[in-house]
CSV table of C-alpha atoms and ligand atoms in Angstrom, one decimal:
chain,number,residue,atom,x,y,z
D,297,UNK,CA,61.8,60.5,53.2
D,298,UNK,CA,60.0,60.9,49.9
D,299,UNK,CA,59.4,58.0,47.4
D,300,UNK,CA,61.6,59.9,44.9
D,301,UNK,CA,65.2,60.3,47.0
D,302,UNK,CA,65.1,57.6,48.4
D,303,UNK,CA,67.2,53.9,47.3
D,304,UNK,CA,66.1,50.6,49.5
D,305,UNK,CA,69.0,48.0,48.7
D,306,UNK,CA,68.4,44.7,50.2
D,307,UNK,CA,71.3,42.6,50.8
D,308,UNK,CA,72.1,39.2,52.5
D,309,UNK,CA,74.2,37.6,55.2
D,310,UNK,CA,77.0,35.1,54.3
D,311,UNK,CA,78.4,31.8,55.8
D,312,UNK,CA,81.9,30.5,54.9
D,313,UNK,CA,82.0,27.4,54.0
D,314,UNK,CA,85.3,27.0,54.2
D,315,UNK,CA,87.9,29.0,55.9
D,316,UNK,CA,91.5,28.1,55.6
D,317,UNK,CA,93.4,30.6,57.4
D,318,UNK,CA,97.2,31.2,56.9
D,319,UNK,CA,100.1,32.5,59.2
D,320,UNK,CA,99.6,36.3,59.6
D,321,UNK,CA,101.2,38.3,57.1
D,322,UNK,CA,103.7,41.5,57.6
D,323,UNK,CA,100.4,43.8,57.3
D,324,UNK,CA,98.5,42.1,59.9
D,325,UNK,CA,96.1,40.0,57.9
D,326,UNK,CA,96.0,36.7,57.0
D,327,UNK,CA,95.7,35.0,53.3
D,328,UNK,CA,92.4,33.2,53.1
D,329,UNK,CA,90.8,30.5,51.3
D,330,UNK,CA,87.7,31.4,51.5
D,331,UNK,CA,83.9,30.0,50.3
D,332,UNK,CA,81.5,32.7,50.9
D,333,UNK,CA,78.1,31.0,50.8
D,334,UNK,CA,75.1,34.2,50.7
D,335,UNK,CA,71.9,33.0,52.5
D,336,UNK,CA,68.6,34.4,52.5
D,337,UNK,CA,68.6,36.8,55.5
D,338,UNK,CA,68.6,40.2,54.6
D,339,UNK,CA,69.3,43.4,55.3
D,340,UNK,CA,67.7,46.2,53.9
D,341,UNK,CA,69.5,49.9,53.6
D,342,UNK,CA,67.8,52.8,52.8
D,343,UNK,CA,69.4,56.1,51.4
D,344,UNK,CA,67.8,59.3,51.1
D,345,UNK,CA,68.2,62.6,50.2
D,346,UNK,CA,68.6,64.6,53.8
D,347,UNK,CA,65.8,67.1,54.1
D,348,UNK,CA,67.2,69.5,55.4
D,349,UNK,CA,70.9,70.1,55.8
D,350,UNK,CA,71.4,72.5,58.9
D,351,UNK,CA,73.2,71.3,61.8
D,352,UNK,CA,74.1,67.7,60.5
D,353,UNK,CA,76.5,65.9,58.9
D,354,UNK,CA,76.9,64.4,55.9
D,355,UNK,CA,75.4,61.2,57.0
D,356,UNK,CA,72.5,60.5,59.5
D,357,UNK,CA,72.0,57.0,60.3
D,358,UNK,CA,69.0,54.7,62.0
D,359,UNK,CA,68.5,51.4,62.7
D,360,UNK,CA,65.2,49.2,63.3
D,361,UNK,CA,64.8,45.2,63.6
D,362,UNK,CA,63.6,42.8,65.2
D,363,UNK,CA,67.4,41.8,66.5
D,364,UNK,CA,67.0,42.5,70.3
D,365,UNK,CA,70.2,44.2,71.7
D,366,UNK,CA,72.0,43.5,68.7
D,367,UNK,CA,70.1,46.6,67.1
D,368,UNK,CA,71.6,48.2,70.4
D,369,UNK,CA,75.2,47.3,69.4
D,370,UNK,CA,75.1,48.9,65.6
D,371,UNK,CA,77.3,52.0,65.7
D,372,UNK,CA,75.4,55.3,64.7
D,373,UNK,CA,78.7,57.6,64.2
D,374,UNK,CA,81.0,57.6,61.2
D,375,UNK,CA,82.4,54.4,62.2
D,376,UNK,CA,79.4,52.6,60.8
D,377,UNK,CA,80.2,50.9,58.1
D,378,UNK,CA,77.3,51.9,55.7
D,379,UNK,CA,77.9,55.9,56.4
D,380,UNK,CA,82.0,55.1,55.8
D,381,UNK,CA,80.2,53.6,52.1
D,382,UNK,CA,78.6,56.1,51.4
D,383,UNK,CA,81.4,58.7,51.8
D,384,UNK,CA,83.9,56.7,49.4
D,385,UNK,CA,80.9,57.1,46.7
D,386,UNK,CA,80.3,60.9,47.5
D,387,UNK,CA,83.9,61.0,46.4
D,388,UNK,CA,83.1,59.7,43.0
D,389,UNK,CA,80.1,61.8,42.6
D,390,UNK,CA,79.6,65.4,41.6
D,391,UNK,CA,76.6,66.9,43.4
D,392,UNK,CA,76.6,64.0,46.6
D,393,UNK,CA,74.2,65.9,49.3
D,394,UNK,CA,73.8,65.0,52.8
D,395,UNK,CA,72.0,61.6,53.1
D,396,UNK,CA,70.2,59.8,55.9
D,397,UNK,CA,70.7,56.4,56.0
D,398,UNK,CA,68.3,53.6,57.7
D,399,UNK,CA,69.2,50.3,58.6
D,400,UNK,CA,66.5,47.3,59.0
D,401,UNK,CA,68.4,44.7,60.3
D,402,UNK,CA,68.0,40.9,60.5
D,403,UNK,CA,71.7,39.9,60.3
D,404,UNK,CA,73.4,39.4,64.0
D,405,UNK,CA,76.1,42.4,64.8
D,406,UNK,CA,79.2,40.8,65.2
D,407,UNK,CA,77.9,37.5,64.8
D,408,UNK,CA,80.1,35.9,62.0
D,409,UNK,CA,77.6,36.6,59.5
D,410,UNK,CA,79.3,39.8,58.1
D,411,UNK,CA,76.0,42.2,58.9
D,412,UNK,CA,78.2,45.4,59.0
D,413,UNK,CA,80.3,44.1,55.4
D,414,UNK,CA,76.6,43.3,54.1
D,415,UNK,CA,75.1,47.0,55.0
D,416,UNK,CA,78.2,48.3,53.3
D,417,UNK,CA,77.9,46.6,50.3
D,418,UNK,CA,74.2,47.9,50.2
D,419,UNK,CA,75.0,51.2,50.8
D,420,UNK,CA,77.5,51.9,47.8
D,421,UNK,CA,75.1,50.4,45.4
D,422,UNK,CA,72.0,52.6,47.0
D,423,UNK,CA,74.3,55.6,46.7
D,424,UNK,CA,75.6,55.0,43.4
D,425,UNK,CA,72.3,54.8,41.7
D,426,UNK,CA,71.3,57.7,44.0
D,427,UNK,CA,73.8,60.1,43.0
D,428,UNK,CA,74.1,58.6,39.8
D,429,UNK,CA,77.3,57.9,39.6
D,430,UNK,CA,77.4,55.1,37.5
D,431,UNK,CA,80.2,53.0,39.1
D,432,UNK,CA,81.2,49.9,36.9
D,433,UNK,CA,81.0,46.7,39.0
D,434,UNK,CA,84.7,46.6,39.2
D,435,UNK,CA,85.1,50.2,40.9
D,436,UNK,CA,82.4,48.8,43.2
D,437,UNK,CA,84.5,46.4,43.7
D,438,UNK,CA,87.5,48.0,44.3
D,439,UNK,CA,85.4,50.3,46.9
D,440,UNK,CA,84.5,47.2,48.6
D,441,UNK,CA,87.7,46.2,49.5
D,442,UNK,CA,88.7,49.5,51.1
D,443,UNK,CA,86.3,49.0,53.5
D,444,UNK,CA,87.2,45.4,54.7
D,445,UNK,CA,87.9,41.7,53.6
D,446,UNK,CA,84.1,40.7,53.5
D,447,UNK,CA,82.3,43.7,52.2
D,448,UNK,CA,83.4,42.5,48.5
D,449,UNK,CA,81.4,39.4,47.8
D,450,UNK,CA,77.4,40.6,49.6
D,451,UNK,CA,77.8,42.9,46.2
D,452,UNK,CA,77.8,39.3,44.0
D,453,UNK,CA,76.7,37.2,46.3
D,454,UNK,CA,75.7,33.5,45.3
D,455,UNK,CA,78.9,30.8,46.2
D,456,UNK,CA,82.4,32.3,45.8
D,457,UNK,CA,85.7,31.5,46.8
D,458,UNK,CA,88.1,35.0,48.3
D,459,UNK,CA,91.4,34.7,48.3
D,460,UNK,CA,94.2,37.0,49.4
D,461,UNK,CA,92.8,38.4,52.9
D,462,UNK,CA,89.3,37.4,51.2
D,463,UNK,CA,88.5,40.3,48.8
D,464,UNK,CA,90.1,38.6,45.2
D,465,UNK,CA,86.3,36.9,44.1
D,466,UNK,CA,85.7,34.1,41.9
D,467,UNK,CA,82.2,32.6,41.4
D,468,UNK,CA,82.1,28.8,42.4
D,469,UNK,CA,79.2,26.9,40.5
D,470,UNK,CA,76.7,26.0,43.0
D,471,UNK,CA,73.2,24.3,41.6
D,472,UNK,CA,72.2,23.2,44.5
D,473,UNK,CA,69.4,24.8,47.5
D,474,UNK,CA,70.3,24.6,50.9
D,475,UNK,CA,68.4,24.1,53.9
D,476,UNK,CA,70.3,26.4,56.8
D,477,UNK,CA,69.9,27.3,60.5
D,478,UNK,CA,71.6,29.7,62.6
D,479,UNK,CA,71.9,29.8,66.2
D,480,UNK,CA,72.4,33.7,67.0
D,481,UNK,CA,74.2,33.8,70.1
D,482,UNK,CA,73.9,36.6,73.2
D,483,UNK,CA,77.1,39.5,72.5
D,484,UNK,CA,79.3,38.8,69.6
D,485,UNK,CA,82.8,38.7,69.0
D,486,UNK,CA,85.3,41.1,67.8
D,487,UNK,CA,87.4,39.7,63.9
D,488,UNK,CA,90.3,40.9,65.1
D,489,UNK,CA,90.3,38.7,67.9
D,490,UNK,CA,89.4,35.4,66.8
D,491,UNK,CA,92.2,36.1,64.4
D,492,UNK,CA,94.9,37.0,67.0
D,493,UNK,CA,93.7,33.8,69.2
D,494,UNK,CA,93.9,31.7,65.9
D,495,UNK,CA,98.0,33.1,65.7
D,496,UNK,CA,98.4,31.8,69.5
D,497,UNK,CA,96.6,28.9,69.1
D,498,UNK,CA,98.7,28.1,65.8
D,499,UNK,CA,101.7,29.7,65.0
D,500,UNK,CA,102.5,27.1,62.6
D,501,UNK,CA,99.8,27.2,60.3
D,502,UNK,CA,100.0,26.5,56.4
D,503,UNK,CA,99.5,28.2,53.4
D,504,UNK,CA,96.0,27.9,53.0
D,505,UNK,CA,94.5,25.4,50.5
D,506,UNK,CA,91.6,25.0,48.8
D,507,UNK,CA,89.4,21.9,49.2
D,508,UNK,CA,88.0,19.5,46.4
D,509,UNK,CA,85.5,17.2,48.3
D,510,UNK,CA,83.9,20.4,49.3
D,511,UNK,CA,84.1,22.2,45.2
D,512,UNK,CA,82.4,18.6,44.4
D,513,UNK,CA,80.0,18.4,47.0
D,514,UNK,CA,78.8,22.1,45.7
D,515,UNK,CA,79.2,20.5,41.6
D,516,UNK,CA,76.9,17.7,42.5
D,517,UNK,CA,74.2,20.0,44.9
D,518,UNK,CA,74.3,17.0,47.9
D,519,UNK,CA,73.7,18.4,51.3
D,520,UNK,CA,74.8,15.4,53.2
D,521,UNK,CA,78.3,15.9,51.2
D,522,UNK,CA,78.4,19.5,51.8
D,523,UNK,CA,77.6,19.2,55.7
D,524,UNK,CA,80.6,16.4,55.5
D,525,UNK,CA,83.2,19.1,54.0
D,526,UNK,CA,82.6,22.5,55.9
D,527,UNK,CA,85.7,23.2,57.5
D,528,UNK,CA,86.5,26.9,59.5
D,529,UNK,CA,90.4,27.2,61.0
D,530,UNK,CA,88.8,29.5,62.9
D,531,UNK,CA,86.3,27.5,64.8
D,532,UNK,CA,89.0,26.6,67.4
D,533,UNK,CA,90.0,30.3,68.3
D,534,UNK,CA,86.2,31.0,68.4
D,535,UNK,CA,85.8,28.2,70.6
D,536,UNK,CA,88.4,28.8,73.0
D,537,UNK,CA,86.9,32.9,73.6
D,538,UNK,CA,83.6,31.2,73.7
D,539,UNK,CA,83.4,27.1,75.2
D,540,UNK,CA,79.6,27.4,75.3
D,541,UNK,CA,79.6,27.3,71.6
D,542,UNK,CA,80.4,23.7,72.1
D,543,UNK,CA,77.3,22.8,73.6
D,544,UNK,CA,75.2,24.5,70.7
D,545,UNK,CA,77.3,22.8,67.7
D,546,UNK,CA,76.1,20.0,70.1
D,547,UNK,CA,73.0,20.2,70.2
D,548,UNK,CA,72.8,20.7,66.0
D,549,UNK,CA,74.0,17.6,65.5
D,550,UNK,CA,72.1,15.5,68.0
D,551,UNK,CA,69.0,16.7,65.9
D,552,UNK,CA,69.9,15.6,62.7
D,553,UNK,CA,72.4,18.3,61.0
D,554,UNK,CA,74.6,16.7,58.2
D,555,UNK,CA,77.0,19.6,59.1
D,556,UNK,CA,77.4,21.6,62.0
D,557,UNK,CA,80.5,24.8,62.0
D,558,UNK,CA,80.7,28.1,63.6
D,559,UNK,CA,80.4,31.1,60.6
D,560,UNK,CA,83.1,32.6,60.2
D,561,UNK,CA,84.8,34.2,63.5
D,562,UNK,CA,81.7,33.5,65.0
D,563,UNK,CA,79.8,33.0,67.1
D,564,UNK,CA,76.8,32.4,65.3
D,565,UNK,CA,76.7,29.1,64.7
D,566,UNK,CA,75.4,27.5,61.4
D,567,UNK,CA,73.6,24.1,60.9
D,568,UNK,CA,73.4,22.6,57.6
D,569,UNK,CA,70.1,20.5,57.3
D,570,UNK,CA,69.2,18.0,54.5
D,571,UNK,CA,66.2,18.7,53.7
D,572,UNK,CA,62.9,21.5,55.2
D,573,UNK,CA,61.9,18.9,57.5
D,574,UNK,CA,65.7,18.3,59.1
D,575,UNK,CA,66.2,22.0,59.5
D,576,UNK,CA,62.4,22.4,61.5
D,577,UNK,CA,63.8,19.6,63.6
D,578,UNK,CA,67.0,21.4,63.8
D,579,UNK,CA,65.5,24.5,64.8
D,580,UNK,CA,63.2,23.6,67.3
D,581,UNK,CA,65.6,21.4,69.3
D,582,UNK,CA,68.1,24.0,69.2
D,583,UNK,CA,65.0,26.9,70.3
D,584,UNK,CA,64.1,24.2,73.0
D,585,UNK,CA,67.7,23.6,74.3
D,586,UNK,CA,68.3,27.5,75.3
D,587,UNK,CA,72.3,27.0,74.5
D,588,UNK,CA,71.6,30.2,71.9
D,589,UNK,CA,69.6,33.1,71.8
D,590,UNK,CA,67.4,32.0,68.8
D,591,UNK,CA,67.5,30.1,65.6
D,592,UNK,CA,66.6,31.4,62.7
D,593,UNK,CA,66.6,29.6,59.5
D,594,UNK,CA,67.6,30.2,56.3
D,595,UNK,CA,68.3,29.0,52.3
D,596,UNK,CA,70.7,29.3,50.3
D,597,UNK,CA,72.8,30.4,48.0
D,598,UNK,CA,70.9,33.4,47.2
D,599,UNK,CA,71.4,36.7,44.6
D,600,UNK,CA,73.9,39.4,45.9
D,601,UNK,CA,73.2,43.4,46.7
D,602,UNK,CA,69.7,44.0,44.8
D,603,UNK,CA,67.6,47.4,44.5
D,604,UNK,CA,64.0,46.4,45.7
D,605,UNK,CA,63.0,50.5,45.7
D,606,UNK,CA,64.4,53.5,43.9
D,607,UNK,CA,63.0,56.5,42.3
D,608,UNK,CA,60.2,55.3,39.9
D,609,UNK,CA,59.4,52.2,41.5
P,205,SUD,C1,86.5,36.2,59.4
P,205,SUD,C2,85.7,36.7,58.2
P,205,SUD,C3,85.5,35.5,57.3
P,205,SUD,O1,84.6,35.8,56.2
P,205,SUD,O2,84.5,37.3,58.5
P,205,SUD,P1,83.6,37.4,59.8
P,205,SUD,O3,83.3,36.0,60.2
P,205,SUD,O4,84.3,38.1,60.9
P,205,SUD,O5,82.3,38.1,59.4
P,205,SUD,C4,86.5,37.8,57.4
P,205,SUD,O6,87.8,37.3,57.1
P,205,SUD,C5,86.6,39.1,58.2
P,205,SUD,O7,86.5,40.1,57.2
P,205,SUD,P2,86.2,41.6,57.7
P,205,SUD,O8,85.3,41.6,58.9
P,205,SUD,O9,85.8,42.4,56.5
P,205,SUD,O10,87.6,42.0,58.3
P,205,SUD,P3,88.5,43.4,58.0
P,205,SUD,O11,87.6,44.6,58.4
P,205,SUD,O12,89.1,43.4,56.7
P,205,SUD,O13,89.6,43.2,59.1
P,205,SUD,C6,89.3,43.2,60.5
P,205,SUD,C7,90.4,42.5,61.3
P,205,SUD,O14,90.4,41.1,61.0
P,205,SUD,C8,91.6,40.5,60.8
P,205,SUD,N1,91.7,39.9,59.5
P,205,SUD,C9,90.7,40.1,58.6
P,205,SUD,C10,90.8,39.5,57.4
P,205,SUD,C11,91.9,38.7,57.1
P,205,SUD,N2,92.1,38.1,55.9
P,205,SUD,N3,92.9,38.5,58.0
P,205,SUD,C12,92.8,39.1,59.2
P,205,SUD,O15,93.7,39.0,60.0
P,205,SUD,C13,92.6,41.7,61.0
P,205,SUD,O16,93.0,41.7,62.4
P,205,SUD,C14,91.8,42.9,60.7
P,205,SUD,O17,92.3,44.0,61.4
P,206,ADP,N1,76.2,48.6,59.7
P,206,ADP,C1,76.7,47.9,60.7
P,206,ADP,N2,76.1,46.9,61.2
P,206,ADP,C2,76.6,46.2,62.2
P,206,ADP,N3,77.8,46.4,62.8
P,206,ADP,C3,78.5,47.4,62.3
P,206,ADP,C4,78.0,48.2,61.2
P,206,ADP,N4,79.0,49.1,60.9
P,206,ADP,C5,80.0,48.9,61.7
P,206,ADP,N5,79.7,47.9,62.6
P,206,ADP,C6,80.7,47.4,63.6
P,206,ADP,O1,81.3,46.3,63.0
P,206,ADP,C7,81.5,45.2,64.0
P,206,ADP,C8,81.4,43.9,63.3
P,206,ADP,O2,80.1,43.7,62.8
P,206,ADP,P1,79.5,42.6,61.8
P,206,ADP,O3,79.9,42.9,60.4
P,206,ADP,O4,78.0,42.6,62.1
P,206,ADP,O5,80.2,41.3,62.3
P,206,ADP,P2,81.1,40.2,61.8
P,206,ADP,O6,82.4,40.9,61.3
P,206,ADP,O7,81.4,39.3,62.9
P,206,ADP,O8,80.4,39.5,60.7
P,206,ADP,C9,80.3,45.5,65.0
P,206,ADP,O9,80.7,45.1,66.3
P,206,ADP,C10,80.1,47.0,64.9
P,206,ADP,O10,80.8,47.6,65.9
């Protein structure tokens, strides 16, 4: 790689705040309400010019972290989300060579966390400004959404609500800083699944709704209020694939979380703490316990998709 072809985008994880999930629809998704929160662990995606160009495709990928065998689990064909990115841009772009693309992870594969939406996200604004392309943040957008429900809101980042399966973004004001920690759970688990034991589990379910002690608990910045009003529809199908997740929401609380919810389809679990010294406590009890595989903590909200190297930096 040389300093000049090459675009570093660094990009950060998400926890949903809420996650009001309706009946499925005819196409196989569900209509959301949902509160993206972005937190400060990052990703980092590197595009660069390929070197040479025999004998490879148009997108080379690598990964490197300090994730254990989650780095293991990151797909390295062109079902990785970042290469399928990078494609829809070379669409757009007139003169789009072959490109290696390296992934330095920190975000938990399959966790609940959206990693995979998050290296996505990075990878079309690396490979716009590499190619030049010039996409206006709507087409970005719009590029998003092809390639999933999450991938969308790491590009803006901060606190936003999605509706429709999750991909229609509006910004929700959010002064206040947030003291998080995640308990990153051995394996993951697969969306699609937690969704289709959500559609056993409740066949009935609303339309989904959004929620106004939670919009004010984000207007007036008050942990203890927020931690009161997360609410995920899906914790319960997450739950019932995984019943040791129990035990770690468990243990959260006992050491002092004002809110305690599995992110997203999980099976991360996230801990909301009320201040530095709460989410050390938080941490170490959980680290102490063994019910997860670490804990890692984190702030939040935080800025979306951000170039931290490109050509002339
Ligand atoms: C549940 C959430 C909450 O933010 O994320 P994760 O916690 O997995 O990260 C998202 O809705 C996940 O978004 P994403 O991972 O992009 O999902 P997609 O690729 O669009 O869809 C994967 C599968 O999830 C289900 N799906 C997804 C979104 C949605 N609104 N309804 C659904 O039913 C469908 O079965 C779909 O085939
Ligand atoms: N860049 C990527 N990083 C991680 N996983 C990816 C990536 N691209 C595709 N995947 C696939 O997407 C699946 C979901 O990954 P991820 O986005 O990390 O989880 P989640 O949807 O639970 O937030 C993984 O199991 C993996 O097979």
């Amino acid at each position: 790689m040389t300093a000049n072809t090459a675009v570093t985008v660094r990009v950060p994880a998400k926890v949903n705040l809420q996650l009001a999930v309706g009946p499925a629809r005819e196409d196989g998704y569900h209509d959301l309400v949902n509160v993206f929160h972005a937190v400060s662990l990052f990703d980092e995606v590197t595009v660069s010019e390929a070197r040479s160009r025999a004998g490879r495709g148009f997108v080379r990928l690598s990964v490197a972290g300090d994730l254990g065998s989650h780095t293991e689990r990151v797909p390295l064909d062109d079902t990785n989300l970042a290469a399928r990115a990078a494609r829809l841009v070379a669409r757009e772009a007139t003169g789009a060579g072959p490109v290696d693309i390296h992934l330095n992870k920190r975000i938990p594969v399959a966790g609940g966390m959206a990693g995979g939406s998050a290296d996505a996200a990075a990878a079309l604004v690396a490979c716009d400004r590499l190619w030049h392309t010039g996409l206006s943040a709507d087409r970005l957008l719009e590029l998003a959404a092809e390639l999933g429900s999450d991938v969308p809101f790491p590009l803006v980042g901060a606190t936003a609500v999605g509706t429709g399966r999750g991909e229609v973004l509006s910004p929700v004001p959010s002064p206040g800083r947030y003291e998080w920690v995640f308990a990153l759970a051995e394996g993951g688990l697969s969306t699609a699944a937690v969704f289709a034991e959500y559609d056993r589990l409740r066949p009935d379910a609303p339309e989904p709704r959004g929620d106004e002690r939670l919009m004010a608990a984000l207007a007036a910045g008050d942990a203890r209020r927020l931690g009161a009003a997360l609410s995920n529809d899906l914790q319960g199908a997450a739950l019932s694939l995984r019943p040791d997740l129990a035990d770690t929401l468990a243990t959260g609380r006992a050491a002092g979380a004002v809110g305690a919810i599995v992110s997203g389809s999980g099976p991360t679990c996230a801990f909301l703490a009320e201040d530095e010294g709460g989410a050390a406590a938080v941490a170490a009890a959980l680290e102490k316990s063994g019910v997860c595989e670490r804990a890692v903590r984190a702030q939040g909200d935080v800025e979306g998709a951000t170039v931290i190297r490109r050509p002339g930096l």
